mmCIF file of C-alpha atoms in Angstrom:
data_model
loop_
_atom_site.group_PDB
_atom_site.id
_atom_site.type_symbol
_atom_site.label_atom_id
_atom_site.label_comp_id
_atom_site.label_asym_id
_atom_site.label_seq_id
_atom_site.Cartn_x
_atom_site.Cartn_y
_atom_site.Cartn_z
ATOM 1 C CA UNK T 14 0.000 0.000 0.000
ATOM 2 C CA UNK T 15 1.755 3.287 -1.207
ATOM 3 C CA UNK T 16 0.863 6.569 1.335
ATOM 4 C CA UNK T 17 0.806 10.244 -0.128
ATOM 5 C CA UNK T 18 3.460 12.304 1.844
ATOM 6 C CA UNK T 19 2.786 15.893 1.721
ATOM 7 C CA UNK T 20 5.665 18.094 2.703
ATOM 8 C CA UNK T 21 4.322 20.785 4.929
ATOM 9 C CA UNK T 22 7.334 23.111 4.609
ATOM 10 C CA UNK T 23 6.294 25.710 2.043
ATOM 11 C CA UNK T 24 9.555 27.197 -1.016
ATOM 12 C CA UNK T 25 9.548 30.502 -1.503
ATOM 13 C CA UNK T 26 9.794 31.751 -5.356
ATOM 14 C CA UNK T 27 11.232 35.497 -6.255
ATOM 15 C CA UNK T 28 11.388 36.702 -9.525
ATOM 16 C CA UNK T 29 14.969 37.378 -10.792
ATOM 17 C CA UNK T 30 16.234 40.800 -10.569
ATOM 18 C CA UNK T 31 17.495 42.848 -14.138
ATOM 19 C CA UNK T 32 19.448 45.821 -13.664
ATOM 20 C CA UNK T 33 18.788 48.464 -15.862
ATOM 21 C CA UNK T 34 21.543 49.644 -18.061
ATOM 22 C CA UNK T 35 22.210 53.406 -17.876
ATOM 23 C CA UNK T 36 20.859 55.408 -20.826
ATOM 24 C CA UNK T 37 23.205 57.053 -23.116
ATOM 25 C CA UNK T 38 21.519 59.981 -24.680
ATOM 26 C CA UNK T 39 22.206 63.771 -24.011
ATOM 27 C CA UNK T 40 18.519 64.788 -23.302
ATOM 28 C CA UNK T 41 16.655 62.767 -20.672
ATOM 29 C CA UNK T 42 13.095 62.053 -19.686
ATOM 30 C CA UNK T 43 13.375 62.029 -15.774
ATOM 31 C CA UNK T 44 10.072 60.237 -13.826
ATOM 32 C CA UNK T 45 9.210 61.393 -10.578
ATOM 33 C CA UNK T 46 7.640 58.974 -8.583
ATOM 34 C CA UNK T 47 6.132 60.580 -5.710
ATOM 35 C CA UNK T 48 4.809 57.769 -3.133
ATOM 36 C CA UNK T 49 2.596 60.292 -0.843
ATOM 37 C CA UNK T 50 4.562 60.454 1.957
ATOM 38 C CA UNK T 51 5.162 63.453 4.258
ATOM 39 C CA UNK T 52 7.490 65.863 2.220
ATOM 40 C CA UNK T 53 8.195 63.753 -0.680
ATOM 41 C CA UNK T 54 6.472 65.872 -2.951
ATOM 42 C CA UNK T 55 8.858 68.809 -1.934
ATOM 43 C CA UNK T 56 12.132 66.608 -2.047
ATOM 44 C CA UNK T 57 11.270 65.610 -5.414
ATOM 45 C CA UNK T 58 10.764 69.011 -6.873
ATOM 46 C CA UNK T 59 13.173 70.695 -5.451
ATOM 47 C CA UNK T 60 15.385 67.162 -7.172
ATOM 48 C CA UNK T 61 13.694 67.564 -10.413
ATOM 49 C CA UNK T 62 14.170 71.569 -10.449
ATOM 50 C CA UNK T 63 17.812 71.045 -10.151
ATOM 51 C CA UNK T 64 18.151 68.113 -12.620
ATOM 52 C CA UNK T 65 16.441 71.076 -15.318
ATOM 53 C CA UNK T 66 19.798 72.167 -15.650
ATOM 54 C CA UNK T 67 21.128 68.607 -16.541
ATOM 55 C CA UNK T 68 19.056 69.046 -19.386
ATOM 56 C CA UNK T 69 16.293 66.146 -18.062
ATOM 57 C CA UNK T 70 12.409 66.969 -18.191
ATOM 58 C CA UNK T 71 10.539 65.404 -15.816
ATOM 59 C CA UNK T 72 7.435 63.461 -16.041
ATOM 60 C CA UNK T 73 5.570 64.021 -12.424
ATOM 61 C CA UNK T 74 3.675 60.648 -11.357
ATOM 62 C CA UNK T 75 2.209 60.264 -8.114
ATOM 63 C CA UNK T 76 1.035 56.417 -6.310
ATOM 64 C CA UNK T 77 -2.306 57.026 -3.797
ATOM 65 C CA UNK T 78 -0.402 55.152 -1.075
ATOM 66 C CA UNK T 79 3.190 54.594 0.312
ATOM 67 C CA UNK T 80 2.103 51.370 1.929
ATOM 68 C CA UNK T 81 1.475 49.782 -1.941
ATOM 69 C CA UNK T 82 3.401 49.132 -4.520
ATOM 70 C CA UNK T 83 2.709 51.636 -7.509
ATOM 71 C CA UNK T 84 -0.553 50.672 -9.529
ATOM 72 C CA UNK T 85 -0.041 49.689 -13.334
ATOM 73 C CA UNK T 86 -1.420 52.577 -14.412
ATOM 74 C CA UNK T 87 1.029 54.885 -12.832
ATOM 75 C CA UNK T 88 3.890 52.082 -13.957
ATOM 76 C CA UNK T 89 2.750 53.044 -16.884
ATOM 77 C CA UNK T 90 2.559 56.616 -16.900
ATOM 78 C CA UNK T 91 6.664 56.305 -16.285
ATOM 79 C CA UNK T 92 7.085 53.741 -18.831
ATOM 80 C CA UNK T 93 8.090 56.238 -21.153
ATOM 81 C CA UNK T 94 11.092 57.692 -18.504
ATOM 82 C CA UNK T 95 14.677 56.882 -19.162
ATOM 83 C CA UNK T 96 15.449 57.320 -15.514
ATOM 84 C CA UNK T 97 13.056 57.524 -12.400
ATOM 85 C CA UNK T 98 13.810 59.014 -9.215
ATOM 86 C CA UNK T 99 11.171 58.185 -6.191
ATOM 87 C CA UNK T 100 11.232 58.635 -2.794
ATOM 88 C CA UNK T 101 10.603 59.037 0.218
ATOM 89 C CA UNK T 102 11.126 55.704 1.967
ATOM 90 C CA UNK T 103 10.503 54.965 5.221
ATOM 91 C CA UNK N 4 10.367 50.834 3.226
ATOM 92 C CA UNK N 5 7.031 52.374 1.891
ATOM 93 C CA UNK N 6 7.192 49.876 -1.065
ATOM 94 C CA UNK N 7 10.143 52.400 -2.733
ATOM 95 C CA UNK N 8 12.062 49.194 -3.484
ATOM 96 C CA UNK N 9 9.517 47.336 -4.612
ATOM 97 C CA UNK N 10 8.638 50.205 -7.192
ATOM 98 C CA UNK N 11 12.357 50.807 -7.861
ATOM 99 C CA UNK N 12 12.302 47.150 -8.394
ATOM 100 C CA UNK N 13 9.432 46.893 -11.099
ATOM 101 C CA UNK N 14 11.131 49.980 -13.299
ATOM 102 C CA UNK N 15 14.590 48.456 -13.155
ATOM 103 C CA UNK N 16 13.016 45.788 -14.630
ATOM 104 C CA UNK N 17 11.256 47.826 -17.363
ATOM 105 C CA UNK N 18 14.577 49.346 -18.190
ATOM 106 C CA UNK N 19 14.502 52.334 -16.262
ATOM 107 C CA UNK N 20 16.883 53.127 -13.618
ATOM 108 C CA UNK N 21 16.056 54.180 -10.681
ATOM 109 C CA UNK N 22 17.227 56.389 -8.052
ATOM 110 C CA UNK N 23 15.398 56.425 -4.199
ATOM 111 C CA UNK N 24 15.416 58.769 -1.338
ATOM 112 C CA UNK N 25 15.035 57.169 1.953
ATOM 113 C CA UNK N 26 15.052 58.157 5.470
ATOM 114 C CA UNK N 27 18.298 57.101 6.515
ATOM 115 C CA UNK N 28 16.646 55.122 9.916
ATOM 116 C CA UNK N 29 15.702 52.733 7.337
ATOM 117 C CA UNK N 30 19.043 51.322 5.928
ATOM 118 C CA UNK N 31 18.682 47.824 7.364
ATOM 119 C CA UNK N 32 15.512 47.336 5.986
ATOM 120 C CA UNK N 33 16.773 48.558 2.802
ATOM 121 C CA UNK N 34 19.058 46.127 2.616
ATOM 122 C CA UNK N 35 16.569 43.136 3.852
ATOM 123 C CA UNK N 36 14.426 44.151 1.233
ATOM 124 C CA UNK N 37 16.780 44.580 -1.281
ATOM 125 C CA UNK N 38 17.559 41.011 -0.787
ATOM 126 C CA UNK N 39 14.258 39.879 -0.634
ATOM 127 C CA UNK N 40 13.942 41.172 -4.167
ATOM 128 C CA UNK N 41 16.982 39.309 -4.963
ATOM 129 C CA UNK N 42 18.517 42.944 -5.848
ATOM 130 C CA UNK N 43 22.664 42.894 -6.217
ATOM 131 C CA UNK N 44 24.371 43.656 -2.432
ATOM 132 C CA UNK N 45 25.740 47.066 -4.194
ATOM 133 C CA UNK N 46 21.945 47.911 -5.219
ATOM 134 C CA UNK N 47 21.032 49.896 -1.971
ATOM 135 C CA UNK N 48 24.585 51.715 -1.712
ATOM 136 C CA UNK N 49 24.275 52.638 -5.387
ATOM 137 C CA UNK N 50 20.972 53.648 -5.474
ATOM 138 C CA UNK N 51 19.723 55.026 -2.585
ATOM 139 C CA UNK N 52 20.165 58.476 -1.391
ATOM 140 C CA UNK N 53 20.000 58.757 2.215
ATOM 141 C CA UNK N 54 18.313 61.778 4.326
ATOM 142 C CA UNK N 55 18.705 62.372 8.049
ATOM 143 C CA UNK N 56 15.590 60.968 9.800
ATOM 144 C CA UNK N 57 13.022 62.254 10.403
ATOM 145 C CA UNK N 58 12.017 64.368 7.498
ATOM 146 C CA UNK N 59 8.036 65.576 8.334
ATOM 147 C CA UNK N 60 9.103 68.241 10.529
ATOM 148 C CA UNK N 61 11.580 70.128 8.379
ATOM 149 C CA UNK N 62 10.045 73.655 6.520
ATOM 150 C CA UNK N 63 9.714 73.332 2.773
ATOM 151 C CA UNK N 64 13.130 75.432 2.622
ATOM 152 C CA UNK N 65 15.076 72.888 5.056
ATOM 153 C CA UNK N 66 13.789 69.703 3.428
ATOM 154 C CA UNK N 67 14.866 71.459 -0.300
ATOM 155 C CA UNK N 68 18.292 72.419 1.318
ATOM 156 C CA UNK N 69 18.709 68.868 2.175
ATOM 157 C CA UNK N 70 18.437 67.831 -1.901
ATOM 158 C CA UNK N 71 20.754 70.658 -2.843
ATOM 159 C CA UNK N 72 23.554 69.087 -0.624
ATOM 160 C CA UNK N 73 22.746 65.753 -1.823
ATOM 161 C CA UNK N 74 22.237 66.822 -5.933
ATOM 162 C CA UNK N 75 25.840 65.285 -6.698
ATOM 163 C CA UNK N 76 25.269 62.360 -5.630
ATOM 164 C CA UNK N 77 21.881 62.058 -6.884
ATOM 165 C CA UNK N 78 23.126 63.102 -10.488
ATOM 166 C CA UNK N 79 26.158 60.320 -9.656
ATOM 167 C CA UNK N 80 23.225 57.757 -8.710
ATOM 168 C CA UNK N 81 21.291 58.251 -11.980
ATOM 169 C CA UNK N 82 24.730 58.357 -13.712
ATOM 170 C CA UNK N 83 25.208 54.897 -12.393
ATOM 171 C CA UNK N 84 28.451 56.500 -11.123
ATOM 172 C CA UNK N 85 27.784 56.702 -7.172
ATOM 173 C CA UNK N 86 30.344 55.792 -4.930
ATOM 174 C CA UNK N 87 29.455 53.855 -2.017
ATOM 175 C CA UNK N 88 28.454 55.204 1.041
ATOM 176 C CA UNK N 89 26.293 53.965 4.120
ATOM 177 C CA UNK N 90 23.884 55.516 6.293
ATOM 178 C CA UNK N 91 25.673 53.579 9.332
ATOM 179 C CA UNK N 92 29.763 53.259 7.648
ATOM 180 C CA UNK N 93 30.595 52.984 11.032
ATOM 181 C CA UNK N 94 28.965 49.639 11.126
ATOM 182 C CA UNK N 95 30.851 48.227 8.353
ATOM 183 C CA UNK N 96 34.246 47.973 10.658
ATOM 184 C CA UNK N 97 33.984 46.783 13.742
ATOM 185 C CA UNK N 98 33.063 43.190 15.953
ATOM 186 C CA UNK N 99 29.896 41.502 14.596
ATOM 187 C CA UNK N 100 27.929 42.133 17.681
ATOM 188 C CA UNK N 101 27.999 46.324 17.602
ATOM 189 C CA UNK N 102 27.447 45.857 14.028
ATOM 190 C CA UNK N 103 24.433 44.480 14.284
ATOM 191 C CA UNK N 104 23.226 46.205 17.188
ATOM 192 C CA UNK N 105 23.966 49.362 14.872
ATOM 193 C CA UNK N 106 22.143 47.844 11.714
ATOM 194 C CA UNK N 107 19.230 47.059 14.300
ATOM 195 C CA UNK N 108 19.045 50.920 15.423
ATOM 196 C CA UNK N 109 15.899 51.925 13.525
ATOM 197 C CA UNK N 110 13.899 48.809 14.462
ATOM 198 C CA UNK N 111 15.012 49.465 18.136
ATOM 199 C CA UNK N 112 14.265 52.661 17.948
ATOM 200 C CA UNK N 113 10.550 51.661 16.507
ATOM 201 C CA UNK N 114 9.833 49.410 19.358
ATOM 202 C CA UNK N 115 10.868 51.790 21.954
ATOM 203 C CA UNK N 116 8.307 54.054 20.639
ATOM 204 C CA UNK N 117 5.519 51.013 21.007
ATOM 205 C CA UNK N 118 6.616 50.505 24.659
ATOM 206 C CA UNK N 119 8.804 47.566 23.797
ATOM 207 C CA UNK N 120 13.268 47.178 23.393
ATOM 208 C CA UNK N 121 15.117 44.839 22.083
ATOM 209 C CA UNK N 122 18.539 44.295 23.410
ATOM 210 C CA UNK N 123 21.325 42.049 21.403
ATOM 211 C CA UNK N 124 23.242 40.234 23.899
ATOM 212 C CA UNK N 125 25.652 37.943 22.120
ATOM 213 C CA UNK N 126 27.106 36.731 18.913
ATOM 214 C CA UNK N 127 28.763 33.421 18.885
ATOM 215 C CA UNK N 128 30.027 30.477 16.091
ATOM 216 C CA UNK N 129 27.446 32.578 13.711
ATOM 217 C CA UNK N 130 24.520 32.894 16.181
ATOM 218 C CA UNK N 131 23.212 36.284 17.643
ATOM 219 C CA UNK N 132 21.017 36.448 20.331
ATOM 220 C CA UNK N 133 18.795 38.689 22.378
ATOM 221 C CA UNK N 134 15.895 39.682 24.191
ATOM 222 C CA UNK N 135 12.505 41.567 23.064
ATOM 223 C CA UNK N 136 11.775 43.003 26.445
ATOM 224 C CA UNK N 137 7.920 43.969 26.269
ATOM 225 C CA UNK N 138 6.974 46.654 28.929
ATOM 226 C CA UNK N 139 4.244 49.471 28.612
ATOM 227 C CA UNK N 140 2.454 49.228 25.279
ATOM 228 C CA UNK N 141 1.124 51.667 23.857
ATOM 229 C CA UNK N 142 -1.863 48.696 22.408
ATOM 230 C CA UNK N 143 -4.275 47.250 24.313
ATOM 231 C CA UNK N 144 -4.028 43.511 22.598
ATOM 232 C CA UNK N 145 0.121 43.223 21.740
ATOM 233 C CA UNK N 146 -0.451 43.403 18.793
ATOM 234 C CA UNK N 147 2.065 46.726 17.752
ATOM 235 C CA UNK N 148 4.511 44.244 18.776
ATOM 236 C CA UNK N 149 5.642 41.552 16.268
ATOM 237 C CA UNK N 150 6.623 37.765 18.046
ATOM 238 C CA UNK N 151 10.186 37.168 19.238
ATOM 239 C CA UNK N 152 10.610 34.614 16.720
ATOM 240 C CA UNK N 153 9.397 36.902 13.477
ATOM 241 C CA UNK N 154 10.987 39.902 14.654
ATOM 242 C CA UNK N 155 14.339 37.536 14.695
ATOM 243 C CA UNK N 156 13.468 36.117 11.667
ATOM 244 C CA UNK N 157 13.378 40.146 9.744
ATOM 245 C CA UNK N 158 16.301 41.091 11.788
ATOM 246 C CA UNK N 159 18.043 37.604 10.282
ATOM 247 C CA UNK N 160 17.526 39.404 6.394
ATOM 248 C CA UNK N 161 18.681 42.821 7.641
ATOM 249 C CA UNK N 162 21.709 41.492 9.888
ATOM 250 C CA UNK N 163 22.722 38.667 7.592
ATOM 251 C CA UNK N 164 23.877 40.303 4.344
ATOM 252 C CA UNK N 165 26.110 42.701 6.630
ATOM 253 C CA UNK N 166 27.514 40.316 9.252
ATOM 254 C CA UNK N 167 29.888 37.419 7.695
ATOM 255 C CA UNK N 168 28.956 34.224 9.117
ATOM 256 C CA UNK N 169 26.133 35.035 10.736
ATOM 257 C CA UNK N 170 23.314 32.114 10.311
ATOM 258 C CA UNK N 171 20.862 32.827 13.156
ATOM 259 C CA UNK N 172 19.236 35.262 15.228
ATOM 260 C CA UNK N 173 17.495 34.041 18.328
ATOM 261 C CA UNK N 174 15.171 36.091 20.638
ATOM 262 C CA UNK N 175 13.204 35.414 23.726
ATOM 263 C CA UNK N 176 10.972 37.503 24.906
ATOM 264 C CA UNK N 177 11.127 39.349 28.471
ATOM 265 C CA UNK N 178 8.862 41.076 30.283
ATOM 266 C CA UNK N 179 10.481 44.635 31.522
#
């Protein structure tokens, strides 16, 4: 008689990690990912303001909540970015 | 970590790179979740811009002055030309057990503020231990305050990437 053995101990899968390579062009698309939190909005302008000058336009993007991942559709909105810079963690 | 990694996760893998701001409290759990992610070690240090903690209380004019002293390194991070740097160098050198008692700062100082402390007390042949001592809490049920054994389980992902040789982390609880 042949009994099922079920192994209780659960694997954990993660999806692999790309980096992104570094764009090469002169004239960027900067995305600003603002996640909601406290002040982020002004650390992020004030970011963005300076990068002008760096010749990079920003794209402004903001998620409803810090505690979530970004929704696709504001993924998408900075799909179009060459660089994103996001903050504020914590 | 406010999902920032995750998010900075999901656009690296579009093809964008991505640059994050954090509070610079959070470093360890930059780093767990970094590895979580299966990011690169170097991700966090070559990413991540760090600002002095806390952040909400600073005028519009303070929290801008803090960018404009960071802007080379945040045009270095999107260059993908960043040299390292830590939020807590000082941990890097050092004996494994201040290390991780300085890599654990942030989370110690969040249970502090829940009524709650957690003291390391030794590290040996790869094993750190310590204590959750639970006193006054500032909830009714105990629930602000995560179980010895999960707490040691996230400070084994901050503590272990940092700390060579280090396997375990094993906590009891106390009461204060």
């Amino acid at each position: 008689m042949s009994i099922q053995v079920y192994d209780p101990r659960g694997t954990r899968e993660s999806a692999a990690f790309t980096l992104a390579p570094r764009p090469k062009k002169k004239a960027l698309t900067l995305g600003v990912l603002d996640n909601s939190k406290e002040q982020a909005d002004v650390l992020l302008a004030r970011a963005a303001e300076l990068l002008r000058a760096d010749n990079m336009t920003a794209v402004f993007a903001r998620k409803p909540s810090f505690s979530r991942p970004a929704p696709g559709e504001v993924i998408e909105q900075l799909k179009m970015c060459d660089l994103v810079i996001t903050g504020l963690g914590g | 970590m406010s999902c920032c990694m995750r998010d900075a996760g999901a656009l690296e893998t579009l093809g964008i790179p991505t640059v994050i701001l954090v509070n610079d409290v959070f470093e360890p759990i930059a780093h767990a979740t970094a590895a979580l992610l299966n990011m690169p070690s170097s991700y966090v240090t070559e990413h991540v811009i760090w600002l002095p903690h806390p952040t909400s209380n600073l005028t519009k004019a303070q929290a801008a002055a803090l960018i404009d002293e960071r802007i080379e390194r945040i045009r270095g991070a999107l260059a993908g030309t960043l040299p390292a740097e830590t939020a807590s160098a000082q941990a890097a050198d050092g004996e494994p057990l201040a290390r991780a008692r300085a890599l654990v700062d942030g989370l110690t100082r969040s249970l502090r503020a829940d009524g709650a402390d957690l003291v390391l007390e030794s590290y040996d042949d790869g094993v750190l231990r310590g204590r959750v001592v639970v006193g006054e809490l500032t909830c009714e049920d105990g629930s602000c305050i995560m179980p010895a054994a999960q707490l040691a389980k996230m400070i084994e992902a901050m503590v272990r990437p940092q700390i060579n040789g280090l396997h375990t982390v094993e906590l009891e609880e106390a009461e204060a």
